[in-house]
Amino acid sequence: MSIKQALSKMVSLMAADPKHEGRRLSIVHCNCLERAFALKEQIEAKCQFQQVLILEAGGITTVYANDGGVVVAY
């Protein structure tokens, strides 16, 4: 599975979760701002989050995301 397919699947899972509506979503990226913005566009097209934030990884999140990765939380 490619990164693009994995992110698309993740967005579909979030959209299927009724608890996401009206919440705030954080996208944390590790040296991949373009991927974070592309992911934000996909999420805004399929989900009803109140707000979507894009943040740079720092501390322990860099371990989870790794270089070029993203972590999402809501």
XYZ file of N, CA and C in Angstrom, residues 9-65:
171
model
N -7.231 5.995 2.970
C -7.938 5.058 3.860
C -8.155 5.691 5.236
N -7.150 6.392 5.750
C -7.257 7.053 7.049
C -8.368 8.111 7.019
N -8.444 8.879 5.945
C -9.482 9.897 5.818
C -10.855 9.237 5.772
N -10.974 8.142 5.058
C -12.255 7.421 4.989
C -12.685 6.919 6.359
N -11.735 6.420 7.143
C -12.059 5.947 8.494
C -12.511 7.095 9.397
N -11.859 8.258 9.275
C -12.268 9.414 10.071
C -13.657 9.874 9.664
N -13.934 9.898 8.359
C -15.237 10.346 7.860
C -16.349 9.412 8.336
N -16.045 8.132 8.496
C -17.042 7.156 8.929
C -17.316 7.234 10.433
N -16.461 7.919 11.184
C -16.623 8.048 12.629
C -17.525 9.252 12.936
N -18.751 9.023 13.398
C -19.655 10.154 13.653
C -19.174 11.069 14.783
N -18.243 10.624 15.607
C -17.753 11.432 16.721
C -16.802 12.543 16.274
N -16.404 12.551 15.004
C -15.455 13.578 14.554
C -16.130 14.922 14.285
N -17.412 14.910 14.007
C -18.110 16.132 13.597
C -18.040 17.220 14.668
N -17.631 18.413 14.242
C -17.565 19.553 15.143
C -16.322 19.611 16.012
N -15.423 18.653 15.861
C -14.204 18.637 16.681
C -13.051 19.312 15.949
N -11.968 19.502 16.652
C -10.750 20.075 16.096
C -9.811 18.928 15.726
N -9.192 19.008 14.545
C -8.233 18.011 14.081
C -6.863 18.653 14.006
N -5.859 17.955 14.503
C -4.470 18.406 14.389
C -3.722 17.473 13.453
N -3.062 18.046 12.474
C -2.174 17.301 11.585
C -0.761 17.744 11.933
N 0.051 16.819 12.403
C 1.429 17.118 12.771
C 2.333 16.488 11.718
N 3.196 17.284 11.110
C 4.075 16.769 10.057
C 5.529 16.853 10.482
N 6.316 15.952 9.905
C 7.752 15.930 10.173
C 8.473 16.147 8.837
N 8.780 17.387 8.532
C 9.469 17.767 7.292
C 8.683 17.415 6.029
N 7.367 17.578 6.058
C 6.557 17.278 4.857
C 5.308 18.161 4.846
N 5.533 19.447 4.806
C 4.438 20.410 4.826
C 3.485 20.205 3.649
N 4.022 19.867 2.479
C 3.162 19.660 1.294
C 2.190 18.508 1.528
N 2.667 17.417 2.120
C 1.805 16.270 2.402
C 0.732 16.653 3.414
N 1.090 17.451 4.401
C 0.123 17.882 5.415
C -0.990 18.709 4.777
N -0.649 19.612 3.863
C -1.673 20.425 3.196
C -2.536 19.580 2.264
N -1.932 18.613 1.580
C -2.706 17.720 0.711
C -3.684 16.895 1.544
N -3.231 16.426 2.694
C -4.089 15.668 3.598
C -5.224 16.539 4.124
N -4.912 17.785 4.444
C -5.941 18.715 4.923
C -7.037 18.893 3.883
N -6.660 19.020 2.621
C -7.651 19.162 1.548
C -8.560 17.939 1.465
N -7.973 16.742 1.552
C -8.770 15.506 1.516
C -9.740 15.463 2.696
N -9.259 15.830 3.860
C -10.075 15.778 5.075
C -11.222 16.778 4.984
N -10.934 17.991 4.545
C -11.985 19.000 4.449
C -13.048 18.627 3.425
N -12.683 17.840 2.423
C -13.643 17.424 1.405
C -14.590 16.334 1.911
N -14.129 15.512 2.879
C -14.930 14.364 3.311
C -15.438 14.432 4.750
N -14.857 15.294 5.558
C -15.178 15.318 6.984
C -15.775 16.664 7.395
N -16.370 16.693 8.585
C -16.984 17.916 9.101
C -16.300 18.365 10.402
N -14.974 18.457 10.362
C -14.266 18.989 11.519
C -14.533 20.482 11.614
N -14.588 20.982 12.840
C -14.792 22.414 13.048
C -13.552 23.187 12.612
N -12.384 22.619 12.911
C -11.125 23.299 12.620
C -10.062 22.251 12.319
N -9.182 22.541 11.355
C -8.066 21.658 11.028
C -6.783 22.469 11.177
N -5.924 22.026 12.074
C -4.655 22.709 12.333
C -3.515 21.912 11.728
N -2.500 22.603 11.223
C -1.274 21.959 10.746
C -0.137 22.467 11.610
N 0.589 21.523 12.208
C 1.657 21.851 13.142
C 2.929 21.095 12.774
N 4.073 21.636 13.165
C 5.346 20.941 12.967
C 5.580 19.984 14.118
N 6.131 18.826 13.794
C 6.431 17.828 14.818
C 7.577 18.314 15.697
N 7.513 17.932 16.942
C 8.564 18.239 17.894
C 8.530 17.225 19.014
N 9.651 16.979 19.617
C 9.695 16.041 20.733
C 9.325 14.627 20.318
N 8.481 13.988 21.099
C 8.131 12.591 20.882
C 7.344 12.362 19.593
N 6.635 13.370 19.101
C 5.877 13.164 17.858
C 6.794 12.904 16.669
N 8.046 13.362 16.734
C 8.980 13.070 15.646
C 9.293 11.580 15.587
N 9.226 10.904 16.720
C 9.453 9.454 16.741
C 8.284 8.735 16.071
N 7.067 9.168 16.352
C 5.891 8.532 15.767
C 5.754 8.841 14.277
N 6.015 10.070 13.880
C 5.840 10.463 12.480
C 7.015 10.033 11.618
